[in-house]
Coordinates of C-alpha atoms in Angstrom, one line a residue:
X1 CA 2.1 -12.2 8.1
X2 CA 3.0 -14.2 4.7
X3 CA 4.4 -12.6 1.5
X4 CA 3.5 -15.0 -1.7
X5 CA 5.9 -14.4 -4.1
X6 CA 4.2 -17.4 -6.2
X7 CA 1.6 -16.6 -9.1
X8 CA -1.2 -14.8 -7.7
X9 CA -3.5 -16.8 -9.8
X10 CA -2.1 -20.3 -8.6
X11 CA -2.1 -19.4 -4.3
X12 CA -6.0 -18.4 -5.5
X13 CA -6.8 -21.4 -6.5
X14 CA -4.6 -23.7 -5.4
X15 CA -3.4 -22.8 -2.0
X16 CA -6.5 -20.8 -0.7
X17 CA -9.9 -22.4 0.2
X18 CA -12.4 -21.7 -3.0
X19 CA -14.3 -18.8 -2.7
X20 CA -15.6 -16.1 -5.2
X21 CA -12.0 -14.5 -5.2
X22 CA -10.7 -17.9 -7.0
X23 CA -13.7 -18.4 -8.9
X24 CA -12.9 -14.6 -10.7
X25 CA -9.6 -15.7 -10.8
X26 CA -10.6 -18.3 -13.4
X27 CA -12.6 -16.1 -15.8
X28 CA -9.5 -13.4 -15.9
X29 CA -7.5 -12.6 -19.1
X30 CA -3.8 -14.0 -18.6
X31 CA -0.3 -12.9 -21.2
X32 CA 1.1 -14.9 -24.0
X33 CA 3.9 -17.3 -23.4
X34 CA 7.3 -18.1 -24.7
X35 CA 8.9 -20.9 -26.2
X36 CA 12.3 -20.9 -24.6
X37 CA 16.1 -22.4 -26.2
X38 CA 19.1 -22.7 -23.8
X39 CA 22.1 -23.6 -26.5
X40 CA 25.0 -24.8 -25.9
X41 CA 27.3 -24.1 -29.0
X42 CA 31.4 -25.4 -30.2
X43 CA 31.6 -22.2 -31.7
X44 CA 31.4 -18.4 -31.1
X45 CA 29.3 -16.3 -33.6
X46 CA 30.6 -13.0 -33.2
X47 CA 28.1 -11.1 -35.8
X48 CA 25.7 -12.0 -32.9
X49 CA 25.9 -8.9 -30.2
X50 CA 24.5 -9.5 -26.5
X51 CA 21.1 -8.8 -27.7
X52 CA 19.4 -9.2 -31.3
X53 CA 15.4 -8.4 -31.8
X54 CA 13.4 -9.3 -35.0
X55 CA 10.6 -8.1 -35.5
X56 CA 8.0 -9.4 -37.7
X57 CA 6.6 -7.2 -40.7
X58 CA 2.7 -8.3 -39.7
X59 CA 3.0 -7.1 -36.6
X60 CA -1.0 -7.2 -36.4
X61 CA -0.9 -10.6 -37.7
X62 CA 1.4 -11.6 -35.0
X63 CA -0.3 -10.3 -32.0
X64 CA -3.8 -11.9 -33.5
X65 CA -2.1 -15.3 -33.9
X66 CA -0.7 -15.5 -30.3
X67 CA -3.5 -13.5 -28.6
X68 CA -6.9 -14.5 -30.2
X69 CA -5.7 -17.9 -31.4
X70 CA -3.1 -19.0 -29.0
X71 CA -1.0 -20.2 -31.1
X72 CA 2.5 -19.4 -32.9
X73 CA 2.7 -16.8 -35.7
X74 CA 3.7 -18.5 -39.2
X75 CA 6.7 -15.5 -39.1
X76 CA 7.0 -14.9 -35.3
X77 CA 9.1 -11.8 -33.6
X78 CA 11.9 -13.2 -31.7
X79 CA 14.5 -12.3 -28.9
X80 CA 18.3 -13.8 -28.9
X81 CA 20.6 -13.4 -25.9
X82 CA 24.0 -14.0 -26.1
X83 CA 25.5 -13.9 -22.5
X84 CA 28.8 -14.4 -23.1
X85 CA 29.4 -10.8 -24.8
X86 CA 28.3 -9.3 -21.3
X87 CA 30.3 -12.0 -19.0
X88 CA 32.9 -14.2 -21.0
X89 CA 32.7 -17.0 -17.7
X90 CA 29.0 -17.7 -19.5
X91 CA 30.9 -20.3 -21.9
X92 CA 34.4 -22.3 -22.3
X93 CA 36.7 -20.2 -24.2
X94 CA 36.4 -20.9 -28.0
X95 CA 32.1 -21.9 -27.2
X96 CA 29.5 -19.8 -26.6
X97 CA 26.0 -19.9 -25.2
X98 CA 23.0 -18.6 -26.9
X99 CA 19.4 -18.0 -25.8
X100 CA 16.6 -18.0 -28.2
X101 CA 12.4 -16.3 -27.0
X102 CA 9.9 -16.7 -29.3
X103 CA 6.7 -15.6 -28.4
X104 CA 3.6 -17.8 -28.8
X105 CA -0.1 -17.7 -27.2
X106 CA -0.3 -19.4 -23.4
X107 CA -2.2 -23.0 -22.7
X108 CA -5.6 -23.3 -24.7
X109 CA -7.7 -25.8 -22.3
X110 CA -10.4 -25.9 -24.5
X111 CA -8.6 -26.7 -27.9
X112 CA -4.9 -28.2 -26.4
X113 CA -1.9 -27.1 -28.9
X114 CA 0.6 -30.0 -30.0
X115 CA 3.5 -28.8 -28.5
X116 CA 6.1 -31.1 -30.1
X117 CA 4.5 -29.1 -33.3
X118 CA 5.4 -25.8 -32.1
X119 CA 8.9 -26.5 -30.4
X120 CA 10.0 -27.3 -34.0
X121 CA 8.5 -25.0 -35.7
X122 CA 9.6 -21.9 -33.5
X123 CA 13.2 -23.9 -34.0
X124 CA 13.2 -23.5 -37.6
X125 CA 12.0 -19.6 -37.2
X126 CA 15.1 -19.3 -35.2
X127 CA 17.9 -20.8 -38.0
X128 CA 15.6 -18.7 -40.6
X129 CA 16.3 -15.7 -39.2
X130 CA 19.5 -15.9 -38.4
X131 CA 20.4 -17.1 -41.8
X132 CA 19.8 -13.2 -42.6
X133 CA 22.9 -12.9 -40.5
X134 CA 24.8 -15.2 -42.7
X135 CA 24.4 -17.6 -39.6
X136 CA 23.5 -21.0 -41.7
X137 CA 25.4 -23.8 -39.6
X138 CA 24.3 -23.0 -36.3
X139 CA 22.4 -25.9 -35.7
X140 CA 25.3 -28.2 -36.7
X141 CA 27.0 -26.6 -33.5
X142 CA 24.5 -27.3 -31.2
X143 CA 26.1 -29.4 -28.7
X144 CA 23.5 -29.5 -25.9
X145 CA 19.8 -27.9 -26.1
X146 CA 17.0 -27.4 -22.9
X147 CA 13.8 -25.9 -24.4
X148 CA 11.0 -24.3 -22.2
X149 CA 7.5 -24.1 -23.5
X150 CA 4.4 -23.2 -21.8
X151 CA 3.6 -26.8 -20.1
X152 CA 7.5 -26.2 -18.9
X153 CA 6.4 -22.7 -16.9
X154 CA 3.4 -24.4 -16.0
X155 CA 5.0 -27.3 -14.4
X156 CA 8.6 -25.7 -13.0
X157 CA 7.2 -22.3 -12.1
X158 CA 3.1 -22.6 -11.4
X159 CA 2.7 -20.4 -14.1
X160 CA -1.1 -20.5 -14.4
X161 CA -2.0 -21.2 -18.5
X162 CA 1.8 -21.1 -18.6
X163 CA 1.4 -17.7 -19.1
X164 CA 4.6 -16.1 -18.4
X165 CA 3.9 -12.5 -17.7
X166 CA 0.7 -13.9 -15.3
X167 CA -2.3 -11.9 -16.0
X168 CA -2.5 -9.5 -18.9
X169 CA -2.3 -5.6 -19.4
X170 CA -6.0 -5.5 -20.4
X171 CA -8.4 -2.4 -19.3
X172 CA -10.2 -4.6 -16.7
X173 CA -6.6 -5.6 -15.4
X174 CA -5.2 -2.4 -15.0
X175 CA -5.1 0.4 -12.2
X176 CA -7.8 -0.2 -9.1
X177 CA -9.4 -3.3 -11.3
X178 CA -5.9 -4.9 -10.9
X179 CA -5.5 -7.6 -7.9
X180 CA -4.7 -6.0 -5.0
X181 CA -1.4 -6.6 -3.2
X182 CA -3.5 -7.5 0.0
X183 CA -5.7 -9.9 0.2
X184 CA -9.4 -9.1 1.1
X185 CA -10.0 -11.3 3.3
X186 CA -6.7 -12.8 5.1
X187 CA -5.4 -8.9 5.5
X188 CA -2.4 -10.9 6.7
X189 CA -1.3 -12.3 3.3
X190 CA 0.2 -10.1 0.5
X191 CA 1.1 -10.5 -2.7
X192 CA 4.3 -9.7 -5.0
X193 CA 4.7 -10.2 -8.7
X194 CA 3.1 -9.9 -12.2
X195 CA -0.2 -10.5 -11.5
X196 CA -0.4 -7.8 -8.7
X197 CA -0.4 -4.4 -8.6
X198 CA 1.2 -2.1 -10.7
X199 CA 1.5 -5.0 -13.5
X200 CA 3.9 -7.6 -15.3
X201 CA 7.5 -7.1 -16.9
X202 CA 10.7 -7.5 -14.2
X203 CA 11.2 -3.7 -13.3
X204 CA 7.3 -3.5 -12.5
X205 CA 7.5 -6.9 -10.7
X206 CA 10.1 -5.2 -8.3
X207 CA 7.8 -2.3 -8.2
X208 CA 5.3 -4.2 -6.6
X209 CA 7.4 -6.1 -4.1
X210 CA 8.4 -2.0 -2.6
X211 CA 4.6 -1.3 -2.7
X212 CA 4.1 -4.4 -1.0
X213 CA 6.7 -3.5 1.5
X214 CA 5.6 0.1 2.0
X215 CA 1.8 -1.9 2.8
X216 CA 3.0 -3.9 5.5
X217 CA 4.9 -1.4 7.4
X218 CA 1.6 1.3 7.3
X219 CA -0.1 -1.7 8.3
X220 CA 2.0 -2.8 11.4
X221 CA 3.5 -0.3 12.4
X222 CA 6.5 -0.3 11.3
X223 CA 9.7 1.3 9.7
X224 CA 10.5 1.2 6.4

């Protein structure tokens, strides 16, 4: 038996043989994406908690932006992490580490977005709304920067569309409609993670790894 813990999308299309499974694959609705910063900084910030959320006034506006036009909102909701309030070994002593997410719409192969463009610009959302902390220097303390954007989850991860919650929570996506977590054809080969059943987001990842788990010992006999 094999488990594919890859992207169900990429093993359909890239490490099956074609068939009408991959070919449906194709035409299927896939998540937004995230642009990504891993900071390095000289300096702690302690008005910054473990986890701070903003959330954008034009909420509709924002969804629209990243999910009908793939593309970043002009006033985007954003997630920071600070890891070193949870486990102080995350940083030297007197530095810190900071993560920054910022939502934006996955790969557009018809109409290609200028990344460059939107790296800075989700940058500069960032420093603006932290400067409603009172956090205006932060980017003069930024000794060392890695930034993930959707080519990045593409590339690293075989993220299809460098979508990073795989295929989206839409009504013909959900429930039975969902791919299975057994192949139709190979009933040998099974599938964990987003794209599978019961759907994306890390605790329901896990989810489907036990249902996949459950599957294969029905299917050969076996214990749990």
């Amino acid at each position: 038996m094999v488990v594919a813990n890859a992207d169900l999308p990429y093993v359909y299309t890239h490490l099956l043989p074609p068939d009408s499974h991959a070919m449906r694959m194709r035409r299927k609705r896939y998540s937004c994406s995230v642009i990504s910063f891993f900071w390095g900084l000289d300096r702690v910030y302690p008005a910054l908690g473990p986890h701070t959320l903003f959330l954008a006034d034009d909420y509709r506006e924002n969804f629209a932006s990243i999910v009908k036009r793939l593309d970043l909102p002009a006033n985007p909701s954003l997630y920071l992490h600070a890891p070193g309030r949870l486990d102080p070994g995350m940083a030297p002593p007197g530095e810190d580490t900071l993560i920054a997410i910022v939502p934006v719409g996955h790969i557009n192969e018809h109409n290609p977005q200028d990344w460059a463009v939107l790296i800075h610009q989700a940058r500069r959302a960032v420093f603006r709304r932290l400067s409603l902390l009172g956090i205006t220097d932060l980017e003069a303390h930024i000794q060392f920067e890695t930034v993930f954007a959707p080519p990045s989850w593409l590339k690293r991860y075989n993220l299809s569309k460098g979508a990073t919650h795989g295929l989206c929570h839409n009504l013909t996506q959900l429930g039975y409609l969902r791919p299975g977590n057994r192949h139709p054809h190979y009933t040998n080969l099974y599938f964990t993670g987003a794209s599978t059943h019961p759907g994306t987001g890390m605790p329901t990842a896990l989810v489907s790894a036990r249902h996949t788990a459950t599957r294969i010992c029905e299917a050969w006999g076996l214990t749990p």
